[in-house]
Short mmCIF file of C-alpha atoms and ligand atoms in Angstrom, two decimals:
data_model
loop_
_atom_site.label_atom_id
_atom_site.label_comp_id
_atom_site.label_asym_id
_atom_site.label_seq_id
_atom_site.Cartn_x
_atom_site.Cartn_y
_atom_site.Cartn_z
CA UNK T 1 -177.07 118.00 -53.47
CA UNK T 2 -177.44 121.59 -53.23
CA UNK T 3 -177.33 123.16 -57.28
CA UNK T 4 -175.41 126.13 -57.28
CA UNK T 5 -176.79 128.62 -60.04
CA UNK T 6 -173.33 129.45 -61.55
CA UNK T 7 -172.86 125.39 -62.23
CA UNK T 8 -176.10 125.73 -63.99
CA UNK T 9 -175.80 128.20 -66.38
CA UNK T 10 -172.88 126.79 -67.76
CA UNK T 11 -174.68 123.98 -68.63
CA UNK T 12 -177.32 125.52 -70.58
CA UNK T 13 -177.38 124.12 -74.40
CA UNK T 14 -176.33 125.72 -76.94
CA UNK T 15 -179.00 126.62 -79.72
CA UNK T 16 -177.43 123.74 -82.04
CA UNK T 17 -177.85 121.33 -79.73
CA UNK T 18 -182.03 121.97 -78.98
CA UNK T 19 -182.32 122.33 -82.61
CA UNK T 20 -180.95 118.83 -83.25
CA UNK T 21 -182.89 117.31 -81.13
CA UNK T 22 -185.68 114.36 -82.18
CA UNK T 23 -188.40 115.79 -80.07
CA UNK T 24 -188.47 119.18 -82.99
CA UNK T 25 -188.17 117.37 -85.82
CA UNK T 26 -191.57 117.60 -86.31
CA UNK T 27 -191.80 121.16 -86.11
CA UNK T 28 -189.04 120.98 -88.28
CA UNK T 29 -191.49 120.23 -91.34
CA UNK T 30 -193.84 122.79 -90.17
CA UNK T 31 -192.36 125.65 -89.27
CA UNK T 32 -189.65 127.46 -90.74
CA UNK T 33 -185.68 127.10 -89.48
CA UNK T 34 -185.64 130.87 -88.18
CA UNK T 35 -189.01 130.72 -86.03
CA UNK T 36 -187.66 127.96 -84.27
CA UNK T 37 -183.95 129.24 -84.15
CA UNK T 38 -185.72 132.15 -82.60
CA UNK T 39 -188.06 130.65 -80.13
CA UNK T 40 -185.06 128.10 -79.34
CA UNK T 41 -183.17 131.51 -78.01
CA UNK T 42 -186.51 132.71 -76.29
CA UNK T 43 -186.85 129.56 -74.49
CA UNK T 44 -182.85 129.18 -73.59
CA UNK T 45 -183.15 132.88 -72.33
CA UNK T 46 -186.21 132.51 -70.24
CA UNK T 47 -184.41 129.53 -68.81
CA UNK T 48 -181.48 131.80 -67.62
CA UNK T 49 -183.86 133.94 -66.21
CA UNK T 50 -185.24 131.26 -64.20
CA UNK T 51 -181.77 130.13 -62.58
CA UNK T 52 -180.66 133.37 -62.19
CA UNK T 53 -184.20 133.99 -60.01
CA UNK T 54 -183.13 130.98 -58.20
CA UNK T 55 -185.67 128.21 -59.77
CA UNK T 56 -183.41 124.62 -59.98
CA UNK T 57 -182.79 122.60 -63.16
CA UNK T 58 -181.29 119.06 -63.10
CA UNK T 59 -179.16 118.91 -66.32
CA UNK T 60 -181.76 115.96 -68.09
CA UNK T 61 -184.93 118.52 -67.03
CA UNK T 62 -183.33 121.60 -67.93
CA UNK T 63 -182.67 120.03 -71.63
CA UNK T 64 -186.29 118.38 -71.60
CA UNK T 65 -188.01 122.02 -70.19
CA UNK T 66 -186.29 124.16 -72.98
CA UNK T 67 -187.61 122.10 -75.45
CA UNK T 68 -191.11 122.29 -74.28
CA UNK T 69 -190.21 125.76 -73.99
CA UNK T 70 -190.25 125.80 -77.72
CA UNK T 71 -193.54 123.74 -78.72
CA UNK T 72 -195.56 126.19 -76.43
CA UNK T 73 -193.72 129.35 -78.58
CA UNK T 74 -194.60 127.23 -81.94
CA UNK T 75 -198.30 126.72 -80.25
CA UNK T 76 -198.63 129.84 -80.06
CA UNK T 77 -197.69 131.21 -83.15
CA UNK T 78 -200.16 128.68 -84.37
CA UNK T 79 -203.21 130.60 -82.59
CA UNK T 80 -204.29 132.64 -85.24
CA UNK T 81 -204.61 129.89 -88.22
CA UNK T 82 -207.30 128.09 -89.07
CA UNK T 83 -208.74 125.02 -86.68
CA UNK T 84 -211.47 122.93 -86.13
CA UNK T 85 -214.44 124.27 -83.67
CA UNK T 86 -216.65 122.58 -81.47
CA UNK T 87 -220.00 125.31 -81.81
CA UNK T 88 -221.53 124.77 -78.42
CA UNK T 89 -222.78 128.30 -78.63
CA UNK T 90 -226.45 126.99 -80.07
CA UNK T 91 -226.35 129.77 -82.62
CA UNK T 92 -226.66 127.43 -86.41
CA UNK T 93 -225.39 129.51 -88.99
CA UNK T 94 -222.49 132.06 -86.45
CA UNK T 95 -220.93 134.10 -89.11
CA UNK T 96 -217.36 134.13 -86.96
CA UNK T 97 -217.44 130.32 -87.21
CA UNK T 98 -217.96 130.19 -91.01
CA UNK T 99 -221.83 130.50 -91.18
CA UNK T 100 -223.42 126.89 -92.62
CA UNK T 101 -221.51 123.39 -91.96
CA UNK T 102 -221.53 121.57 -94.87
CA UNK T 103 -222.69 118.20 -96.08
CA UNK T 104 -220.78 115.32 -95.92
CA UNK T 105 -221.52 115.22 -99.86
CA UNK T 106 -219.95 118.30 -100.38
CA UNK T 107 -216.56 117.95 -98.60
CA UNK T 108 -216.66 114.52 -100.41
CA UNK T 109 -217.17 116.34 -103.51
CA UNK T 110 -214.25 119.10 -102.03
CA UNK T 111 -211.81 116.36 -101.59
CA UNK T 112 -212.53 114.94 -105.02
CA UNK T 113 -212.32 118.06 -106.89
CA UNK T 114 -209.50 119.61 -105.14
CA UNK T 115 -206.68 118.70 -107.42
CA UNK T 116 -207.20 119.41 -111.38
CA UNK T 117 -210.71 119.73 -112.29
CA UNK T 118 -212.97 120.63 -115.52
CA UNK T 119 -213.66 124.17 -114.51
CA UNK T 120 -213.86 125.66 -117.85
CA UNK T 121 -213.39 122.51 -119.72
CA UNK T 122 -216.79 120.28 -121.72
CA UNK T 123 -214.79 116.84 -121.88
CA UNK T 124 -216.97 115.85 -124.62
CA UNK T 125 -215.74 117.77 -127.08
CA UNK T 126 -212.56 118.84 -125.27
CA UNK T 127 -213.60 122.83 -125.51
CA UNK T 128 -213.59 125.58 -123.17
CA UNK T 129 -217.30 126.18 -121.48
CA UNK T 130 -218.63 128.26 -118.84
CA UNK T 131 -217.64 127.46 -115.40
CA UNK T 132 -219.63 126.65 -113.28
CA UNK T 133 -221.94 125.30 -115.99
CA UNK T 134 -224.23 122.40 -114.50
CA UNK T 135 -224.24 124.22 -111.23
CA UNK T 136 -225.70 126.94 -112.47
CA UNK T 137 -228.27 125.25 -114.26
CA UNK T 138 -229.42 123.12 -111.40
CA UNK T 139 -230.14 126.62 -109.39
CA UNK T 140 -232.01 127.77 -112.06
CA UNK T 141 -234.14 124.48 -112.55
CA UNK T 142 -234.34 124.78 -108.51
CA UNK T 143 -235.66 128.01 -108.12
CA UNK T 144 -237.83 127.89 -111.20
CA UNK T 145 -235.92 131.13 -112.79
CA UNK T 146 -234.59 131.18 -116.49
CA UNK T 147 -230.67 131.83 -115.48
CA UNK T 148 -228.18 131.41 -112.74
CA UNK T 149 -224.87 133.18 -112.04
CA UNK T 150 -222.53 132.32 -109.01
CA UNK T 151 -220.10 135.08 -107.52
CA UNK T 152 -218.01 134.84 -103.94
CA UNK T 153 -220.82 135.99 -101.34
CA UNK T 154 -223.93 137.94 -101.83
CA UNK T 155 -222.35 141.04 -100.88
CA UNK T 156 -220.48 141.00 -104.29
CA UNK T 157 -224.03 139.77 -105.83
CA UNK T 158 -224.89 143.23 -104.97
CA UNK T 159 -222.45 145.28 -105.98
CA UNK T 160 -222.30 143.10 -109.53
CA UNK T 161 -225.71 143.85 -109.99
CA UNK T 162 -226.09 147.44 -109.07
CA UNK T 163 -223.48 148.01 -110.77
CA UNK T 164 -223.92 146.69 -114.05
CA UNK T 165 -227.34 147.57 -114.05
CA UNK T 166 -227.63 150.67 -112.54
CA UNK T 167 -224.41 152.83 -112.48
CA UNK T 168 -225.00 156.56 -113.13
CA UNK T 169 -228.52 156.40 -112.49
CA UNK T 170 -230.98 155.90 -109.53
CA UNK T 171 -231.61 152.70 -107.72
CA UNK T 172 -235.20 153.06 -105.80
CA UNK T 173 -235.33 151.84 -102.19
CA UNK T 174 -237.66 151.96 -99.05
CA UNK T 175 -236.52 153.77 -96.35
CA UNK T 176 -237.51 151.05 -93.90
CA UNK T 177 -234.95 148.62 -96.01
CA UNK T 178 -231.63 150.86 -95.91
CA UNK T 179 -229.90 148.23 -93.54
CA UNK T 180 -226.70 147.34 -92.06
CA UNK T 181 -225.88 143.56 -92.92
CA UNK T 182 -223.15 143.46 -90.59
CA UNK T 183 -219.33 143.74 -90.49
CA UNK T 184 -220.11 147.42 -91.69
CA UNK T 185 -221.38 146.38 -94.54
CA UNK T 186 -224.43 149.38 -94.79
CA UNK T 187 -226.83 149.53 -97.94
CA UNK T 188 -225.58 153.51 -98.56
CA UNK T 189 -222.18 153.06 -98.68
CA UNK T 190 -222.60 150.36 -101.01
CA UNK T 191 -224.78 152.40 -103.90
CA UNK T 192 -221.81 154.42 -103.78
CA UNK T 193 -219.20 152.10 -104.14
CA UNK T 194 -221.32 151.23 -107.22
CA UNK T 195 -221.58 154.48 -108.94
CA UNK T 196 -225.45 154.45 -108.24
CA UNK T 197 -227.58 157.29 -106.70
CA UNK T 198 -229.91 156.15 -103.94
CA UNK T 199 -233.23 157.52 -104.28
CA UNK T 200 -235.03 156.90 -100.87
CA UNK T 201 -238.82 156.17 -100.78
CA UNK T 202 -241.60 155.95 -98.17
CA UNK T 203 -240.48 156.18 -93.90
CA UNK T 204 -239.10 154.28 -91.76
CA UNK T 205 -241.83 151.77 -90.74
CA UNK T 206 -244.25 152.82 -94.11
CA UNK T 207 -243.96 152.57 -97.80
CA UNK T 208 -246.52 152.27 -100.51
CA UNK T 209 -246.55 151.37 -103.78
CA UNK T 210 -247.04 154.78 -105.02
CA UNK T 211 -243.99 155.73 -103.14
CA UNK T 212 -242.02 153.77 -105.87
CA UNK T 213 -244.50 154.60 -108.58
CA UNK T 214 -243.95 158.85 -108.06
CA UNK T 215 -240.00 158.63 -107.55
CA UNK T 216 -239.93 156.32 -110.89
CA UNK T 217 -238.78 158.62 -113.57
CA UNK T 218 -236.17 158.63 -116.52
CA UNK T 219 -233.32 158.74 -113.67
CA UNK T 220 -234.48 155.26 -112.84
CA UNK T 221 -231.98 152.74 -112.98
CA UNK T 222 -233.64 149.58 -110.95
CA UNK T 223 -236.09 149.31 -108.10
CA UNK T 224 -234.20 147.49 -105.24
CA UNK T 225 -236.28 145.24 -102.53
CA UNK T 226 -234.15 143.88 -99.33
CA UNK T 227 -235.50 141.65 -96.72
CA UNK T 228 -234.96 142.51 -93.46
CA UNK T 229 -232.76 139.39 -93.01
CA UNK T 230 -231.23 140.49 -89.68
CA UNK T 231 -233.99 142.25 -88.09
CA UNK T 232 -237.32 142.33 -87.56
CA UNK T 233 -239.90 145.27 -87.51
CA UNK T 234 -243.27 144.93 -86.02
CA UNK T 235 -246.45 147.38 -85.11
CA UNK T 236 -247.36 150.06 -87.59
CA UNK T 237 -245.80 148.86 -90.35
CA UNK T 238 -246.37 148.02 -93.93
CA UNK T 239 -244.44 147.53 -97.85
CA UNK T 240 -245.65 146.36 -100.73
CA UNK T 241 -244.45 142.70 -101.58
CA UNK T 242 -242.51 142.07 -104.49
CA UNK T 243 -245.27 140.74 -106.52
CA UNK T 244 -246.70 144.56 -105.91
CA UNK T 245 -243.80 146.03 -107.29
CA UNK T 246 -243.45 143.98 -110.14
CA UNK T 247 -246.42 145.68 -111.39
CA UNK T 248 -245.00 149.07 -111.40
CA UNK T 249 -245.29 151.30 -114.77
CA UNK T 250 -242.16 151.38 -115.76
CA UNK T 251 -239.78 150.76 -118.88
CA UNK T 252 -238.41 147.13 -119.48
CA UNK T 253 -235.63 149.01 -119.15
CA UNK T 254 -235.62 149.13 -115.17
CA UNK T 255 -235.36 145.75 -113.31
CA UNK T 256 -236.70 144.69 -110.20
CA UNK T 257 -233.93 143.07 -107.74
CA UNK T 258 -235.29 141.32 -104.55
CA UNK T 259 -232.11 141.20 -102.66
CA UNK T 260 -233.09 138.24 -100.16
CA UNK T 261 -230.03 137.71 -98.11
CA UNK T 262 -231.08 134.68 -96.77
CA UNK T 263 -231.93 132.73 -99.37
CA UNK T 264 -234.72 129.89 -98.26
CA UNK T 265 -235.38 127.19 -101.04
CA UNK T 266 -237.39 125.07 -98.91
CA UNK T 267 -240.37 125.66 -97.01
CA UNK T 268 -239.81 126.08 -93.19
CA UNK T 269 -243.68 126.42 -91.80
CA UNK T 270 -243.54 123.24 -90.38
CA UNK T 271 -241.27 124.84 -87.92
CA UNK T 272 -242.91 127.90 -87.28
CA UNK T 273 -240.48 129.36 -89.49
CA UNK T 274 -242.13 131.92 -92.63
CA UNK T 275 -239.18 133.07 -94.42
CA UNK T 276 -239.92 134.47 -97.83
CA UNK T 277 -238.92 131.59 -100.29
CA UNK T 278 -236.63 132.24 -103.39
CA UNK T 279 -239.20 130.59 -105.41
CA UNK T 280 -242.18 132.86 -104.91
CA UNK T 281 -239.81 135.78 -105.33
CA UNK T 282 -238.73 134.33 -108.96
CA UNK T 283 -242.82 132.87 -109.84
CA UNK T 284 -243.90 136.45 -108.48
CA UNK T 285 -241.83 137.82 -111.20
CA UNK T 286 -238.66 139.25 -109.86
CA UNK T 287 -236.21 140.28 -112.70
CA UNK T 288 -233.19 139.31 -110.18
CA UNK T 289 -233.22 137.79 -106.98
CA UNK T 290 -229.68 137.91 -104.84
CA UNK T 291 -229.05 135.12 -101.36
CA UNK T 292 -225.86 134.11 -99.74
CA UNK T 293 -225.03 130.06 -100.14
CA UNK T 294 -224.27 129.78 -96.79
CA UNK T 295 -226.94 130.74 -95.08
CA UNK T 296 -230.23 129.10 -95.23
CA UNK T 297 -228.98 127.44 -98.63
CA UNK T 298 -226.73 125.05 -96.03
CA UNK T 299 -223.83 125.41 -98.71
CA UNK T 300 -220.32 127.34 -98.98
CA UNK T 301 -219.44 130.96 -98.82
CA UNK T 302 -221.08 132.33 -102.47
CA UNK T 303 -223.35 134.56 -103.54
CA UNK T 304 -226.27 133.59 -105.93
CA UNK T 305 -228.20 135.72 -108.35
CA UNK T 306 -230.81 134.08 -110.41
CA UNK T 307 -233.39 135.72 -112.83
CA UNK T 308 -234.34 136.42 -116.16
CA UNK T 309 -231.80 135.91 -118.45
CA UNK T 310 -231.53 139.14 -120.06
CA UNK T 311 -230.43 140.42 -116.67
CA UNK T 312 -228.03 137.35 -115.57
CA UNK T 313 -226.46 137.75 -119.11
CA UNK T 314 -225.59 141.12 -118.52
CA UNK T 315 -223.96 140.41 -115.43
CA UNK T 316 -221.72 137.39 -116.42
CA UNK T 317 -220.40 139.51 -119.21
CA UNK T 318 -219.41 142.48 -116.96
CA UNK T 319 -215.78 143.22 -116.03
CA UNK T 320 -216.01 143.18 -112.43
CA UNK T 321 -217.14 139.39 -112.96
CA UNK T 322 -213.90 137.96 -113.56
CA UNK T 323 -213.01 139.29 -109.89
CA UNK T 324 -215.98 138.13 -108.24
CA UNK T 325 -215.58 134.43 -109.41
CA UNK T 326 -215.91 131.91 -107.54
CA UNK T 327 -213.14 128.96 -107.42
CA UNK T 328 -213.62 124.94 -107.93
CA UNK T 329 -213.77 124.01 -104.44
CA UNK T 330 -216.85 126.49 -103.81
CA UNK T 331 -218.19 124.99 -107.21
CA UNK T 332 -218.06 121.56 -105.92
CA UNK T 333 -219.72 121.94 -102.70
CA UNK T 334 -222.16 123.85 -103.90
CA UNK T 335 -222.63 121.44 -107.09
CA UNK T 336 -223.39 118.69 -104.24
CA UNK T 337 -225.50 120.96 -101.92
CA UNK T 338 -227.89 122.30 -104.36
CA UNK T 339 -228.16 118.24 -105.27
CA UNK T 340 -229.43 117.48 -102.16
CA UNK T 341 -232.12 119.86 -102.75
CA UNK T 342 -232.94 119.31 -105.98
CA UNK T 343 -233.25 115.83 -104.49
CA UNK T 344 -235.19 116.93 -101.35
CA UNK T 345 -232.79 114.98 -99.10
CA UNK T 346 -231.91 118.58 -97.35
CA UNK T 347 -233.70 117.67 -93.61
CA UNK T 348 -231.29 114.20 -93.98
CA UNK T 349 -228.21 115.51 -95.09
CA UNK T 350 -227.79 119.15 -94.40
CA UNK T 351 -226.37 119.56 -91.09
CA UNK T 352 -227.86 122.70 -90.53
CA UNK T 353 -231.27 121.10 -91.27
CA UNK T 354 -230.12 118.12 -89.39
CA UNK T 355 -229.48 120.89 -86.00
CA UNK T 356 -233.23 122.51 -86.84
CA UNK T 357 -234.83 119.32 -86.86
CA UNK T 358 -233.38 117.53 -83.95
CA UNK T 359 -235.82 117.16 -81.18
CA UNK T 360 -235.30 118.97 -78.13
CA UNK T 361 -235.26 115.10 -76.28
CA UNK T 362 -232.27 114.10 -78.04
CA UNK T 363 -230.20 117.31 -77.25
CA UNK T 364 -231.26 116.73 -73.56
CA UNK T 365 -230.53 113.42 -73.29
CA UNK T 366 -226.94 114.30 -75.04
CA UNK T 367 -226.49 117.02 -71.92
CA UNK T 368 -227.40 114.42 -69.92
CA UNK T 369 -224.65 112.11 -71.13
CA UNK T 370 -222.11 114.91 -71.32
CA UNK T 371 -222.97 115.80 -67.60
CA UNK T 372 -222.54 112.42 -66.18
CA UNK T 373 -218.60 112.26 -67.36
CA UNK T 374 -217.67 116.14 -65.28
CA UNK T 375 -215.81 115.63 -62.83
CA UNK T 376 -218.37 116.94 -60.23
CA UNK T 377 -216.18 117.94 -57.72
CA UNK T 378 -215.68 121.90 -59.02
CA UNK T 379 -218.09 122.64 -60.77
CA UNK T 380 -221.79 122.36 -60.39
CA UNK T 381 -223.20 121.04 -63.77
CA UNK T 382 -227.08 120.63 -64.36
CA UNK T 383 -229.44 120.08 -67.82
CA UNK T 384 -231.17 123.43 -68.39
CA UNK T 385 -233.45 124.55 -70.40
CA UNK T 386 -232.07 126.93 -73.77
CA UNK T 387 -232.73 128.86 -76.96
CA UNK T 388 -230.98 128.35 -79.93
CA UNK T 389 -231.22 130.57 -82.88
CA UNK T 390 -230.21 130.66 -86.51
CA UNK T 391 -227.78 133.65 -86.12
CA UNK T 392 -225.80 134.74 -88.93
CA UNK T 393 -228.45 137.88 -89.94
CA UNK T 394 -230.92 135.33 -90.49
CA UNK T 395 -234.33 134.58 -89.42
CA UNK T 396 -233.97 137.18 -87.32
CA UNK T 397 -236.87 136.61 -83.47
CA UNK T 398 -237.04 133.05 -84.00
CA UNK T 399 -236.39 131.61 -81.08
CA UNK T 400 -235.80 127.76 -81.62
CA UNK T 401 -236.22 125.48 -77.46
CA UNK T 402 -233.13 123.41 -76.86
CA UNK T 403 -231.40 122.62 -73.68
CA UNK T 404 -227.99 123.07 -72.85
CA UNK T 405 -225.28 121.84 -69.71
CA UNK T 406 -224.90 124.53 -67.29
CA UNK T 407 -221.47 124.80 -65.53
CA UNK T 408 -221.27 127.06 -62.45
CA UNK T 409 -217.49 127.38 -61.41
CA UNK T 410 -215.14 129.71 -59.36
CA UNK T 411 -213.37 130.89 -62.39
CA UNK T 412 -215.64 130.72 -65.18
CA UNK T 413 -213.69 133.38 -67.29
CA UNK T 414 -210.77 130.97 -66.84
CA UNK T 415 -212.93 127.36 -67.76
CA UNK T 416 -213.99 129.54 -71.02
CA UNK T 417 -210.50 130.33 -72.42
CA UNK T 418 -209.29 126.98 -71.46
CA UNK T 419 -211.83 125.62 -73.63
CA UNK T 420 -211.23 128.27 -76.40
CA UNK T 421 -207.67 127.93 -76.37
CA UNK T 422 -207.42 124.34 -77.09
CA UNK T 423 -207.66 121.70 -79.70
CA UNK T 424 -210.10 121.69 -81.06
CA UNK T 425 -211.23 124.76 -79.69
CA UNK T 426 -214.87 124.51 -77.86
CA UNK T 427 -217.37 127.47 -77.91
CA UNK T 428 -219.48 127.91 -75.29
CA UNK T 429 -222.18 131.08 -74.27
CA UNK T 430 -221.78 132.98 -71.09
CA UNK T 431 -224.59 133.80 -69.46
CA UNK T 432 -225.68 134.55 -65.87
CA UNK T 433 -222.59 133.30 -63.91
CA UNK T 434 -223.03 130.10 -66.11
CA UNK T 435 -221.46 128.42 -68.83
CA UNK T 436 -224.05 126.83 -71.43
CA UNK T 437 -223.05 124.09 -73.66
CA UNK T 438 -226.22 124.07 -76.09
CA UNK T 439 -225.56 121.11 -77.82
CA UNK T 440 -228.33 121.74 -80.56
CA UNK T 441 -225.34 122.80 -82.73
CA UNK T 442 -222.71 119.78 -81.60
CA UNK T 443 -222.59 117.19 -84.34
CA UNK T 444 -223.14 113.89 -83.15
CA UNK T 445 -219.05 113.00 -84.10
CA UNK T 446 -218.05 115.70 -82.14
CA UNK T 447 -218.91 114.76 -79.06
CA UNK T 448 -216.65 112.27 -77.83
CA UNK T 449 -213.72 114.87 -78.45
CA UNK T 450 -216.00 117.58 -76.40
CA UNK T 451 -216.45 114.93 -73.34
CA UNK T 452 -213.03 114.67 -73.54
CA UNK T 453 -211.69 118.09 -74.08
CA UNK T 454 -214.22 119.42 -71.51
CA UNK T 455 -213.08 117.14 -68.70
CA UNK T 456 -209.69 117.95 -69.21
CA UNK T 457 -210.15 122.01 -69.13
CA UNK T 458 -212.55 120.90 -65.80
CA UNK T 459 -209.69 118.98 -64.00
CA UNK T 460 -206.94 121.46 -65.29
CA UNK T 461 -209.28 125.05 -64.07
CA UNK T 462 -212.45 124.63 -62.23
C1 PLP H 501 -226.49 138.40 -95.41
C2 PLP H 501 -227.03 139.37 -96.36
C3 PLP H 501 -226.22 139.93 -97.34
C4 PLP H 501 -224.77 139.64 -97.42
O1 PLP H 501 -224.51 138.33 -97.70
P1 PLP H 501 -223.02 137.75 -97.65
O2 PLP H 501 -223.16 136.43 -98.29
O3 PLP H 501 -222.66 137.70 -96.20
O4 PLP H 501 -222.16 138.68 -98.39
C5 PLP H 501 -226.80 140.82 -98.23
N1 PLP H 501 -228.10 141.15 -98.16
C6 PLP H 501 -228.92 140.62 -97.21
C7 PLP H 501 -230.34 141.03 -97.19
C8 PLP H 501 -228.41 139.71 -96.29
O5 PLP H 501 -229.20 139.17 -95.38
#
């Protein structure tokens, strides 16, 4: 039977009817009543179109094909939140996909602490206390430095310092250390955000001691050190260390910072890796030292200064503290990540330790057993060689072997937004007319869900 298009359109639903229906009550409880009155009206209205361009609906598929009609609307209003990624990309700490993964401990210790907590509370004696309290302390006993303080990233470390220390007078830095962090976050702009003058010492690829020692001068407000974190310089170059500038002749009066980005606790040589450690910047006598938590620390978004107390006191009694603060759920994971180092258990349980360590045999023999389940038929897939890196503006050169599946497709553009676009969401690098999977960076329970989710997007666009 021929379906004649003016029979049709009086049998599309009205809006009530789609909106009672079982198959959105779901995204009844997630979304509110007008979005999906809305998209109900988008997806009756497209289906008009349709008829009207001559496309045929049986009455039980035209109801069932406006009410996909509105999941794919709610899907895609659902785009831009927050979901769970695969990182096939072989880059550990990738500031876009939230830097470090953490411990299992510390989402435990998330989960626990999520609801009512003691943040400011000693249950002992029922008293309000410091937050952050045994946190803080453990850093300090870490690092080996007489105070901790704990603030939302180390970007606000910086500011908190510079400007509590250092506003209205000079802050002394090497030319060769004025740097971009990243997300236009530059050194300059940031001394005068903070009410401090820069005073800019030695060249671009040379600074001595004396450099600091002639600019230092009444003006002097702090001497400021940053590690090239994101960068690396090589050839004709040279700076004096921090335990160089501690020994400046200066008044008490003017701290040394060693803003280390970064932020290594343990030592790395055994991979090659010589990051300057927090520890040696504290024993060499740093006033302050500033690193991120989740970067080489393994832990949360937070920013940690620790020092001499004098200095760390200052700074939790500033105004702008109370807006740099972290909340309880960054407390608690990194409360259970600094644990694990205290208790040296970081290679075991720190997934981004976990990623370093893993031997380039086991990530090939996991490409291997990803490759055997593509369907073979379009794409070419092979076990290649790969480099994975730390990312994330740190350890900047180090190149880290790892191997990776290739995929070699008509449409790879297409294969790499399929796999972006769903759930969860798979990143991949492009490189070459290839797609690499380097699964240095897969967690081990991820990869049943990428087998899956991979074949799928194969079948659906290669
Ligand atoms: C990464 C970095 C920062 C900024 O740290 P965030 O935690 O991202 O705010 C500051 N200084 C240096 C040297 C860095 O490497």
């Amino acid at each position: 039977m021929e379906l004649n298009p003016i029979r049709q359109l009086s049998q599309l639903p009205a809006v009530d009817q789609i909106l009672r229906s079982k198959a959105l009550a779901e995204l009844a409880l997630r979304f509110p009543q007008r979005h999906l009155t809305k998209w109900t009206r988008t997806s009756i209205e497209n289906h008009r179109q349709q008829i009207l361009r001559g496309e045929e609906h049986t009455p039980e598929n035209l109801l069932e094909s406006i009410v996909s009609g509105v999941m794919q609307l709610a899907q895609q209003d659902t785009r831009g939140s927050l979901q769970r990624v695969i990182n096939a990309t072989g880059i550990m700490l990738h500031t876009n996909l939230g830097r470090s993964p953490l411990a299992e401990r510390a989402i435990h210790r998330i989960r626990e602490l999520a609801a009512y907590t003691n943040l400011e509370m000693d249950l002992t004696s029922g008293n309000r206390n410091r937050r952050g309290e045994r946190v803080t302390r453990m850093i300090a006993e870490l690092t080996g430095a007489e105070d901790c303080l704990v603030v939302n990233n180390c970007a606000a470390a910086t500011i908190l310092a510079l400007q509590a220390i250092a506003a209205g007078s000079e802050v002394i830095v090497s030319r060769g250390q004025l740097v971009e962090i990243g997300g236009g976050f530059r050194l300059p702009d940031v001394f005068r955000s903070a009410g401090v003058t820069l005073c800019e010492v030695g060249t671009t690829n040379r600074t001595y001691l004396r450099d600091y020692q002639t600019h230092c001068s009444d003006a002097t407000g702090a001497i400021l050190r940053v590690h090239r974190s994101n960068f690396a310089q090589v050839g004709f170059v040279s700076e004096p260390g921090i335990e160089q500038l501690v020994t400046l002749k200066k008044p008490s009066s003017v701290p040394v910072i060693d803003d280390l980005g970064s932020g290594c606790v343990i030592d790395l040589s055994s991979f090659g890796i010589h990051e300057p450690m927090v520890q040696d910047s504290v024993s060499a006598g740093a006033d302050l030292c500033l690193f991120s938590g989740d970067k080489l620390f393994g832990g949360p978004q937070s920013g940690i200064l620790v020092g001499k107390s004098g200095w760390i006191e200052r700074l939790r009694s500033h105004p702008l503290m109370r807006a740099l603060r972290p909340d309880k759920t960054t407390l608690a994971a990194l409360e259970a990540t600094t644990e694990i180092h205290l208790s040296k258990q970081a290679l075991e349980e720190l997934p981004l330790y976990q990623m370093l360590s893993r031997s380039e045999t086991s990530v090939r023999q996991a490409c291997e057993r990803l490759a055997t389940g593509i369907p073979s038929s379009a794409v070419k897939a092979e076990v290649v060689p790969s480099v994975s890196q730390f990312g994330g503006g740190s350890v900047p050169g180090v190149e880290i072997s790892s191997f990776a599946l290739s995929l070699r497709t008509e449409a790879n553009e297409s294969l790499v937004t399929a796999m972006r676009c769903g759930t969860p969401a798979i990143l991949a690098r492009q490189a070459n007319d290839q797609v690499l999977l380097d699964l240095r960076t897969v967690l081990p329970h991820e990869m049943e869900s990428l087998q899956t989710r991979l074949s799928d997007c194969i079948r659906e666009h290669g």
